[in-house]
XYZ file of C-alpha atoms in Angstrom:
688
model
C -39.641 -50.779 75.862
C -37.983 -47.999 76.627
C -34.750 -49.091 74.251
C -37.277 -49.230 71.304
C -38.926 -46.368 71.822
C -35.875 -44.279 71.919
C -34.748 -45.991 68.778
C -37.893 -44.845 67.093
C -37.240 -41.657 68.423
C -33.939 -41.432 66.874
C -35.182 -42.991 63.345
C -38.345 -40.407 63.068
C -35.464 -37.799 64.160
C -33.367 -38.804 61.365
C -36.245 -39.019 58.740
C -37.697 -35.551 59.671
C -34.049 -34.509 59.078
C -33.506 -35.869 55.623
C -37.386 -34.440 54.607
C -36.273 -31.043 55.569
C -32.811 -31.342 53.862
C -34.606 -32.419 51.024
C -36.893 -29.680 51.087
C -34.181 -27.221 51.599
C -31.756 -28.691 49.090
C -33.638 -30.705 46.445
C -32.088 -31.700 43.030
C -32.344 -30.003 39.599
C -31.873 -31.786 35.963
C -31.091 -29.784 33.258
C -30.693 -30.197 29.469
C -28.668 -27.669 27.439
C -29.292 -27.634 23.636
C -28.652 -25.073 20.520
C -31.366 -23.842 18.474
C -31.908 -26.586 16.491
C -32.423 -28.906 19.223
C -28.904 -30.853 19.259
C -27.942 -31.321 22.829
C -24.428 -29.599 23.524
C -21.920 -31.501 25.724
C -18.877 -30.429 27.491
C -20.333 -27.076 28.309
C -19.024 -25.053 31.430
C -21.726 -23.641 33.774
C -21.088 -21.645 36.425
C -23.541 -21.368 39.342
C -23.739 -18.099 40.766
C -25.683 -16.785 43.943
C -25.537 -12.841 44.068
C -22.141 -12.206 43.036
C -20.426 -15.209 44.114
C -19.735 -18.464 41.506
C -21.102 -21.448 43.960
C -20.455 -24.406 41.992
C -18.952 -25.130 38.438
C -20.170 -27.757 36.495
C -20.051 -29.106 32.637
C -22.694 -31.076 30.550
C -22.361 -34.822 30.013
C -22.138 -36.502 26.347
C -26.080 -35.844 26.266
C -26.336 -31.993 27.304
C -27.263 -32.678 30.840
C -26.466 -31.351 33.890
C -27.219 -32.131 37.868
C -27.901 -29.333 40.570
C -27.541 -31.016 43.922
C -26.563 -30.022 47.495
C -27.648 -26.347 47.176
C -29.643 -24.678 49.841
C -32.636 -23.043 48.828
C -32.405 -20.009 47.586
C -32.070 -17.534 44.061
C -29.109 -18.725 41.645
C -28.016 -17.688 38.478
C -26.540 -20.222 35.594
C -23.916 -18.362 33.712
C -23.440 -20.443 30.511
C -20.824 -19.855 27.476
C -19.358 -21.986 25.111
C -17.355 -20.544 21.661
C -19.515 -19.661 18.754
C -22.522 -18.771 20.976
C -23.803 -15.794 23.123
C -23.775 -15.991 26.660
C -27.040 -17.016 28.336
C -27.927 -16.194 31.832
C -30.783 -18.343 33.448
C -32.181 -17.570 36.884
C -33.999 -20.282 38.785
C -35.032 -20.422 42.298
C -34.402 -23.732 44.161
C -35.774 -26.180 45.382
C -38.071 -26.233 42.310
C -41.877 -26.264 43.512
C -42.723 -28.200 40.175
C -40.763 -29.019 37.380
C -37.343 -30.388 38.233
C -35.811 -30.509 34.943
C -34.951 -27.160 32.590
C -34.486 -26.991 29.121
C -31.950 -24.264 28.128
C -31.192 -23.155 24.626
C -28.040 -21.816 23.657
C -28.126 -19.356 20.585
C -25.235 -18.996 17.555
C -23.438 -16.206 16.793
C -24.962 -15.066 13.621
C -23.141 -15.168 10.521
C -22.620 -11.442 10.027
C -21.566 -10.982 13.567
C -18.741 -13.805 13.224
C -17.502 -11.939 9.743
C -17.399 -9.000 11.431
C -15.304 -10.155 14.232
C -13.149 -12.431 11.879
C -12.390 -9.266 9.700
C -11.374 -6.998 12.363
C -9.097 -9.639 13.911
C -7.701 -10.509 10.970
C -6.763 -6.718 10.247
C -5.073 -6.857 13.384
C -3.233 -9.540 12.342
C -1.996 -8.143 9.291
C -1.212 -4.698 10.609
C 1.183 -6.486 13.103
C 2.623 -9.027 10.887
C 3.341 -6.482 8.250
C 5.144 -3.612 9.937
C 5.316 -4.478 14.044
C 7.921 -7.145 14.027
C 11.750 -6.361 14.087
C 13.697 -8.956 12.003
C 16.765 -8.312 14.296
C 15.148 -9.670 17.276
C 12.998 -12.309 16.129
C 14.774 -15.610 15.489
C 11.847 -17.633 13.977
C 9.095 -16.539 11.790
C 5.585 -16.117 13.731
C 2.877 -19.158 12.647
C 0.461 -18.539 10.228
C -2.954 -18.127 11.813
C -6.502 -19.380 11.290
C -9.672 -17.871 12.748
C -12.256 -19.244 15.103
C -15.264 -16.932 16.774
C -15.637 -17.393 20.536
C -18.343 -15.917 22.847
C -16.528 -13.770 25.024
C -13.920 -12.332 22.590
C -12.725 -14.101 19.228
C -9.672 -16.422 19.147
C -7.099 -17.080 16.794
C -5.346 -20.203 16.589
C -2.148 -21.378 15.400
C 0.940 -23.937 15.624
C 4.217 -22.689 16.444
C 7.243 -24.971 15.680
C 7.856 -27.754 17.435
C 4.129 -28.821 17.221
C 3.170 -26.270 20.287
C -0.271 -24.766 19.674
C -0.675 -21.266 20.827
C -4.112 -19.589 21.164
C -4.911 -15.603 20.837
C -7.812 -14.473 22.283
C -9.227 -11.429 21.378
C -12.337 -9.206 21.182
C -13.583 -7.624 17.573
C -11.103 -4.687 17.948
C -7.656 -6.012 18.556
C -5.642 -8.881 19.755
C -5.671 -10.069 23.433
C -4.273 -13.121 25.646
C -2.033 -15.959 23.830
C -2.635 -19.326 25.900
C -0.242 -21.953 24.841
C -0.625 -25.465 25.293
C 2.861 -26.667 25.271
C 4.754 -23.132 25.791
C 7.112 -22.234 28.422
C 4.723 -19.813 29.913
C 0.920 -20.495 30.352
C 0.021 -16.857 29.171
C 1.379 -14.164 26.950
C 0.210 -11.292 24.957
C 1.303 -10.854 20.985
C 2.251 -7.464 19.831
C 4.972 -5.681 18.110
C 7.384 -5.481 20.897
C 7.510 -9.067 21.598
C 10.216 -11.800 20.678
C 9.712 -14.861 19.381
C 11.551 -18.053 21.477
C 14.267 -19.706 19.619
C 13.406 -23.125 20.964
C 9.750 -23.362 20.960
C 8.885 -20.527 17.868
C 5.995 -18.646 19.505
C 6.068 -15.117 21.501
C 7.667 -14.829 24.944
C 6.820 -12.337 27.655
C 7.958 -8.735 27.269
C 7.140 -6.063 29.801
C 7.461 -2.066 28.957
C 9.824 -0.950 31.768
C 12.357 1.836 31.745
C 15.010 -0.230 30.636
C 12.739 -0.762 27.394
C 12.711 3.373 27.261
C 9.058 3.243 28.460
C 8.660 7.013 29.006
C 4.766 7.004 29.375
C 3.610 9.418 31.684
C 0.467 9.163 34.215
C -1.211 11.394 36.808
C -0.887 9.496 40.275
C -4.427 9.887 42.060
C -5.379 9.988 45.846
C -8.233 7.897 46.293
C -11.374 9.606 47.537
C -12.117 8.642 51.183
C -15.416 8.415 53.573
C -16.789 11.504 54.977
C -19.389 12.094 57.089
C -21.963 14.710 56.302
C -22.189 16.032 59.622
C -18.866 17.786 59.119
C -18.876 17.600 55.394
C -22.737 17.699 53.717
C -21.593 18.753 50.395
C -19.745 16.706 47.698
C -18.999 18.626 45.051
C -17.184 17.802 41.659
C -17.206 18.810 37.680
C -18.792 15.885 35.124
C -15.976 14.111 33.198
C -17.247 12.773 29.524
C -13.757 11.619 28.885
C -13.628 7.606 28.057
C -9.287 7.369 27.223
C -8.701 5.181 30.294
C -10.836 2.350 28.859
C -9.110 1.673 25.955
C -6.062 2.646 27.247
C -6.528 -0.299 29.752
C -7.852 -2.534 27.208
C -4.299 -1.724 25.376
C -2.629 -2.854 28.633
C -4.552 -5.798 28.996
C -3.941 -7.148 25.543
C -0.127 -6.457 25.928
C -0.564 -8.527 29.017
C -0.197 -5.753 31.768
C -2.032 -4.430 34.720
C -2.160 -1.167 35.005
C -0.442 0.904 37.859
C -3.263 1.098 40.432
C -2.907 4.999 40.987
C -3.367 5.449 37.393
C -6.740 4.257 37.308
C -9.716 6.586 36.698
C -12.694 4.724 37.487
C -14.940 7.402 36.059
C -13.614 6.786 32.405
C -14.210 3.130 32.915
C -18.134 3.734 33.859
C -18.594 6.523 31.265
C -16.962 4.550 28.420
C -20.599 3.075 28.208
C -24.293 4.398 27.309
C -27.130 4.111 29.734
C -30.465 3.418 29.501
C -31.223 6.686 30.964
C -34.421 8.673 29.965
C -34.810 11.261 27.306
C -34.941 14.908 28.413
C -38.263 16.577 28.434
C -38.870 18.822 25.641
C -37.309 22.245 25.543
C -34.552 20.370 28.249
C -30.900 20.104 27.764
C -30.419 16.768 29.894
C -32.383 14.430 32.182
C -31.290 13.298 35.704
C -31.887 9.655 36.867
C -31.155 8.217 40.505
C -31.417 4.455 41.820
C -30.160 3.171 45.196
C -29.634 -0.235 45.901
C -27.636 -2.315 48.156
C -23.913 -2.904 48.056
C -23.407 -7.095 46.863
C -19.862 -6.906 48.057
C -20.240 -5.119 51.400
C -23.886 -5.903 52.915
C -23.520 -3.164 55.392
C -23.219 -0.685 52.767
C -25.514 0.855 50.077
C -24.319 2.092 46.606
C -26.080 5.693 45.213
C -26.168 5.828 41.330
C -26.642 9.376 39.916
C -26.848 9.684 35.875
C -27.726 12.588 32.997
C -28.277 12.391 29.406
C -27.736 15.306 27.261
C -30.705 15.685 24.623
C -30.066 14.187 21.242
C -29.096 16.216 18.170
C -30.661 15.640 14.794
C -27.295 15.904 12.670
C -29.275 17.178 9.285
C -30.059 20.346 11.709
C -26.797 20.563 13.525
C -25.231 23.690 13.059
C -22.150 23.782 10.424
C -18.644 22.740 12.112
C -15.292 24.370 11.178
C -13.010 21.819 12.628
C -9.162 21.308 11.765
C -7.235 18.427 12.137
C -4.085 18.985 14.149
C -1.960 15.513 13.666
C 1.760 14.904 15.152
C 3.931 13.764 12.560
C 6.580 13.211 14.229
C 9.120 10.354 14.461
C 7.683 9.021 17.226
C 4.671 8.279 15.704
C 5.949 5.995 13.261
C 3.933 2.761 14.513
C 1.483 0.650 13.047
C -0.907 2.472 15.716
C -0.086 5.625 15.855
C -0.015 7.958 12.684
C -0.842 5.018 9.961
C -4.368 4.538 12.552
C -4.532 8.566 13.056
C -5.173 8.446 9.022
C -7.602 5.474 9.050
C -9.551 7.078 11.839
C -9.708 10.827 10.444
C -10.825 9.207 6.794
C -13.783 7.730 9.342
C -14.699 11.712 10.268
C -13.872 12.742 7.279
C -16.876 11.001 5.744
C -19.344 12.152 8.040
C -18.756 15.747 7.041
C -21.702 17.507 5.131
C -21.129 20.618 2.443
C -21.623 23.146 4.646
C -18.530 21.930 6.887
C -15.468 23.452 6.692
C -12.193 20.959 7.422
C -8.520 21.842 7.463
C -5.500 19.888 8.498
C -2.354 21.201 10.088
C 0.341 19.219 11.080
C 3.484 19.343 12.921
C 7.265 17.688 13.349
C 10.223 19.583 13.385
C 8.410 22.837 12.615
C 4.252 23.051 11.762
C 2.336 23.462 8.668
C -0.975 23.615 7.112
C -1.560 20.774 4.552
C -4.946 21.452 3.920
C -6.087 24.943 4.156
C -10.016 25.270 4.959
C -11.970 23.598 2.654
C -15.750 22.247 2.214
C -16.898 19.059 3.759
C -18.083 17.446 0.929
C -14.492 17.779 -0.715
C -14.090 14.571 0.531
C -11.517 13.331 -1.928
C -9.133 16.370 -1.273
C -9.457 15.987 2.555
C -8.386 12.250 2.147
C -5.745 12.646 -0.207
C -4.165 15.101 2.165
C -4.296 12.790 4.872
C -2.529 10.063 2.190
C 0.192 12.360 1.995
C 1.055 12.459 5.837
C 4.526 10.659 6.783
C 6.188 10.494 10.270
C 9.419 11.964 11.161
C 11.389 14.520 13.073
C 10.863 15.907 16.110
C 7.931 17.554 17.868
C 6.893 21.319 18.124
C 3.257 20.271 19.587
C 3.180 23.937 20.886
C 3.899 25.566 17.493
C 1.254 22.613 15.834
C -1.398 23.799 18.255
C -0.710 27.516 17.579
C -0.971 26.914 14.033
C -4.334 24.924 14.357
C -6.156 27.821 16.485
C -5.101 30.327 14.572
C -6.439 28.402 11.243
C -9.530 27.765 13.052
C -9.852 31.214 14.362
C -9.620 32.782 10.333
C -12.701 30.294 9.596
C -14.664 31.046 12.394
C -18.630 29.998 11.965
C -20.787 32.441 14.240
C -23.230 29.931 16.077
C -21.155 27.209 14.380
C -19.261 24.167 15.897
C -15.441 25.717 16.077
C -13.062 22.706 17.177
C -9.448 21.728 16.915
C -8.827 18.023 16.782
C -5.430 16.842 17.902
C -4.371 13.600 16.897
C -1.080 12.974 19.140
C 1.195 10.744 21.718
C 1.386 13.823 23.509
C 5.100 13.887 23.488
C 6.125 17.555 22.827
C 9.646 18.484 23.205
C 10.253 21.293 20.657
C 9.218 25.010 20.974
C 6.353 25.615 23.573
C 6.226 22.397 25.079
C 5.485 23.121 28.894
C 1.889 21.991 30.036
C 1.417 25.660 31.578
C 1.995 27.508 28.406
C 0.118 25.296 26.267
C -3.200 25.483 28.555
C -2.578 29.090 28.744
C -2.994 29.289 24.967
C -5.860 26.764 25.084
C -7.776 28.496 27.496
C -7.436 31.928 25.657
C -8.921 30.024 22.520
C -11.640 28.307 24.398
C -12.863 31.971 25.554
C -13.408 32.818 22.144
C -15.277 29.891 21.139
C -12.763 27.308 19.988
C -12.878 24.073 21.598
C -10.326 21.329 21.731
C -10.709 17.507 21.116
C -8.297 15.131 21.670
C -7.765 11.680 20.500
C -4.708 9.930 22.014
C -2.878 7.125 20.014
C 0.230 4.582 20.816
C 2.131 3.300 23.969
C 5.266 3.430 24.573
C 6.092 6.954 25.218
C 2.557 8.304 25.329
C 1.785 11.321 27.514
C -1.663 10.782 29.125
C -1.320 13.304 32.021
C -0.255 16.222 29.402
C -3.154 15.003 27.290
C -6.146 15.493 29.688
C -5.137 18.556 31.026
C -5.060 20.018 27.597
C -8.375 18.324 26.728
C -9.974 19.768 30.473
C -8.829 23.502 29.592
C -9.858 23.351 26.180
C -13.654 23.035 26.805
C -13.332 19.454 25.035
C -13.063 15.628 25.632
C -10.505 13.012 25.355
C -10.874 9.769 24.170
C -7.775 6.827 23.241
C -7.819 4.955 20.035
C -6.152 1.841 19.889
C -8.120 0.054 17.299
C -10.297 1.106 14.061
C -13.177 -0.190 15.995
C -12.674 2.523 18.766
C -12.525 5.138 16.001
C -15.710 3.977 14.640
C -17.218 4.090 18.120
C -15.809 7.688 18.927
C -15.864 9.626 15.417
C -18.990 7.816 13.834
C -21.546 6.512 16.489
C -20.694 9.081 18.872
C -19.812 11.697 16.399
C -22.461 14.131 18.044
C -21.425 13.928 21.261
C -17.717 13.957 20.540
C -18.038 17.240 18.306
C -21.283 19.048 19.712
C -21.159 20.731 23.043
C -24.655 21.060 24.603
C -23.916 22.801 28.094
C -20.411 23.549 29.430
C -19.143 24.144 33.073
C -21.212 21.381 34.353
C -21.120 20.852 38.280
C -22.620 18.139 40.536
C -23.291 19.015 44.282
C -24.748 16.381 46.386
C -26.048 17.097 49.780
C -26.479 14.031 52.266
C -28.504 13.930 54.892
C -26.832 12.624 58.001
C -30.443 11.151 59.360
C -30.206 8.561 56.691
C -26.506 8.461 55.900
C -23.274 7.969 58.022
C -20.752 8.260 55.622
C -20.302 8.348 51.919
C -17.464 7.981 49.223
C -17.503 9.205 45.700
C -16.435 6.565 43.303
C -13.413 8.002 40.753
C -13.516 11.820 39.795
C -10.230 12.109 42.073
C -8.681 14.952 39.515
C -12.485 16.631 39.097
C -13.055 17.336 42.747
C -14.265 21.166 43.286
C -14.565 23.103 46.801
C -17.966 23.312 47.781
C -17.930 27.567 47.088
C -16.680 26.472 43.347
C -20.485 25.155 42.491
C -21.725 28.506 42.351
C -18.903 30.211 41.026
C -19.618 31.013 37.183
C -15.847 31.416 36.880
C -14.820 28.087 37.798
C -14.473 25.987 34.772
C -15.925 22.087 34.662
C -16.634 19.668 32.230
C -18.541 19.608 29.025
C -21.666 17.166 28.041
C -21.940 16.424 24.477
C -25.234 16.048 22.690
C -26.542 12.540 23.644
C -23.986 11.964 26.087
C -24.820 10.156 29.621
C -22.344 10.929 32.399
C -22.626 8.619 35.452
C -21.392 9.063 39.305
C -21.655 6.041 41.762
C -21.171 6.717 45.805
C -20.726 3.930 48.238
C -23.181 4.724 51.501
C -22.454 3.554 54.873
C -26.339 4.483 56.485
C -26.897 5.836 59.604
C -27.181 3.345 62.375
C -24.592 1.225 60.704
C -22.095 -0.043 63.384
C -19.197 0.101 60.819
C -16.401 1.855 61.991
C -14.595 4.013 59.500
C -10.614 5.105 60.648
C -11.027 8.243 58.367
C -14.149 9.765 60.367
C -13.674 11.816 63.527
C -16.133 11.984 66.407
C -17.142 15.495 67.361
C -16.624 15.917 71.242
C -18.407 19.303 71.593
C -19.941 20.154 68.511
C -23.210 18.646 67.459
C -25.129 19.741 64.554
C -29.170 19.284 64.563
C -30.402 17.211 61.690
C -33.777 17.906 59.808
C -36.233 15.353 59.598
C -36.642 14.082 55.843
C -37.520 11.232 54.143
C -34.579 12.256 51.544
C -31.403 10.470 51.395
C -29.896 13.319 49.759
C -30.359 15.985 47.061
C -28.593 15.827 43.661
C -27.982 19.808 42.641
C -26.575 20.596 39.274
C -25.466 23.991 37.530
C -24.353 24.279 33.656
C -24.297 26.934 31.200
C -25.669 26.985 27.509
C -22.201 26.778 25.047
C -22.597 30.909 24.211
C -23.742 31.612 27.670
C -21.469 32.863 30.768
C -24.241 32.513 33.440
C -25.272 29.267 35.259
C -28.477 27.537 35.260
C -29.816 25.111 38.921
C -31.363 22.291 38.501
C -32.237 20.359 41.917
C -33.186 16.175 42.253
C -34.387 14.645 45.389
C -33.032 10.911 46.591
C -35.551 8.882 48.707
C -33.813 6.754 51.272
C -35.183 3.431 50.379
C -32.773 0.755 48.613
C -33.670 -1.766 46.605
C -32.143 -5.225 46.740
C -29.211 -5.702 44.534
C -31.058 -8.622 42.488
C -34.055 -6.000 42.143
C -31.897 -3.022 40.640
C -32.007 -2.199 37.136
C -29.218 -3.528 34.803
C -28.272 0.138 34.325
C -27.442 0.119 38.201
C -25.951 -3.264 38.242
C -23.660 -2.567 34.811
C -22.208 0.827 36.177
C -21.476 -0.993 39.761
C -19.578 -3.980 37.824
C -17.555 -1.849 35.856
C -17.021 0.454 39.073
C -15.600 -2.630 40.833
C -13.534 -3.473 38.419
C -11.922 -0.256 38.563
C -11.855 -0.281 42.372
C -9.641 -3.594 42.024
C -7.173 -2.343 39.374
C -6.875 0.831 41.612
C -6.455 -1.441 44.811
C -7.769 0.607 47.295
C -8.972 -0.492 50.816
C -12.829 0.016 49.792
C -12.791 -2.916 47.426
C -12.758 -4.962 50.495
C -13.126 -8.775 49.453
C -14.602 -7.885 45.858
C -12.331 -10.031 43.022
C -12.394 -10.400 39.388
C -14.679 -13.377 39.445
C -17.544 -11.521 41.533
C -17.028 -8.526 38.861
C -17.294 -11.064 36.088
C -20.636 -12.516 37.789
C -21.933 -9.135 37.954
C -21.571 -8.097 34.506
C -22.731 -11.034 33.059
C -26.081 -11.269 34.691
C -26.579 -7.465 33.810
C -25.456 -7.418 30.149
C -28.810 -6.338 28.763
C -29.020 -5.073 25.105
C -25.765 -5.132 23.564
C -26.067 -4.670 19.813
C -22.503 -3.033 19.442
C -20.524 -5.952 21.622
C -19.130 -3.372 23.751
C -20.296 -5.154 26.979
C -19.215 -8.461 25.977
C -15.608 -6.704 25.415
C -15.610 -5.457 28.820
C -16.591 -9.192 30.211
C -13.219 -10.291 27.769
C -10.981 -7.887 29.568
C -12.060 -8.996 32.953
C -10.852 -12.406 31.566
C -7.753 -11.409 30.377
C -7.176 -9.604 33.942
C -7.672 -12.887 35.519
C -5.489 -14.631 33.203
C -2.679 -12.050 34.283
C -3.258 -12.213 37.797
C -3.253 -15.822 38.112
C -0.095 -16.186 35.930
C 1.578 -13.472 38.141
C 0.536 -15.543 41.278
C 1.984 -18.981 39.514
C 5.341 -16.543 38.729
C 4.827 -15.351 42.503
C 4.986 -19.242 43.818
C 7.782 -20.531 41.353
C 10.257 -17.816 42.618
């Protein structure tokens, strides 16, 4: 009897456990179709919880998929298929009623497809027409046909010997190559590649000192955590530059990862526009804050701070006095330098109005004025002057800059937008060429009201450090143009922000409350840091804000009461600071000047202590932190913790929001390229 009772109890216990398990996990089946109701087979689905991929499955021949053995909780299904838009579907397991979900993928529109094919074809044509050294290539590159994809666009071709390779690209240019029969699993297709004599497809080519690479980037020392008890104020200048984002895209398209200490995370974040509120009537900009949990380190929080400049009605905008200063030295011969400069400036010339003035100055062995100041409606005259430009000679950059500023000064428009637009790879080697001399000259003209915009072009001998410093000293901005789509973004879509300054010397100062913050760390802005006393010092130069521009800053926060140990923080033995009682986490302070004024105005905004869970935060918050996370991985700092590319990709996919221009999907493509490069390097290390 006792034995029977014992067996019965065991059976009941097992049944209870099984029922509990079924309630906690459950089974969910689904079907995936296109918008015409056709089942989609062999489609990859990543099952993501938080920012971690917990399962990858594939639909069967009937478009059906099954989820099982997953613990109860909230999940996202990330679904991607060439020719269709990315779909992110949220669901909670176990399902309360319906045990089957039906999902629909939307095809990429014909207009989107044609635009992508045209841009990709132009990139290929540019490469094949002038980018290859016939003496270095033993075989001719294969012919390529174009196939659209979902996280970028693909170009498929077949090399000799029957080997097929694929070039994955975004709408702006060529990207990764994956060869099914190739000796290497991934490579990049660019004018500096040699073709493999045996296989007929590009072999790997890296830029290094032996290849004559003389690129220069400033090395950055990463920001560390600070205690608000001994350093309550964090002060820095805003940065609207976006150059490093497109430089990174160019590097990844050449199958390279950047040097970790060259990564400017703030320029990655600020490459994107954010959905910040419009400024109130009569105000120059609005301020946005959001506090949320950190998805890759649960002990920490993330503070998002953003500002948005007022929009400018271009029909009522002040007249512009622009001088295009174009480097035509021998180093600018490459297809992605002077030819791209000419096409880019044609786009800007097309935006000029009759009241605007345009002049064109050039420099090589010496400087010269190609086009005297002319009315903006003389577009044919401006374009003809651009068409006549050819590259050759050494680089008298300093002389060219002096001529451009002199020309702008002679045509100065009171109350107008007076600006020099420098287009170069930054390789100045004749005449006034030291950065100190150039910045002194530029600062002098800045005080006279002539500002500077720098557009960088090309790779191989690019001088990023010099270009960035010159733009900072010239009350200007700095962008890098790696393709015509980027030129359109900077010079057409965002022309008002690029050319029209609405506030200058804009500074942030955040005061953290030690009652709620144990430590804080500013993400990026390493070369924009200021001393606390610089905040109210109106003689201290800082960044400029363009019309309609958004600027974003992120802080990583260790909350008060956290047991996390931070090596950089010293415990004070004798000194103690009294803490004021307040529900505020921090106060965001700003100072800025009108473009024609020399006295700054203050602005303060308080931040509450309540943090939202990551899943409840806005797409704006989550997207910015996905981009920041990508930069943290590339910069290889300790603060990245366990963060990896796959986590960042999941964060980005789930916060795409409205992406009318495709820039956010392009970012997801960059993450995919970085993953491919990382995997290749790991394979090579293993083989070595």
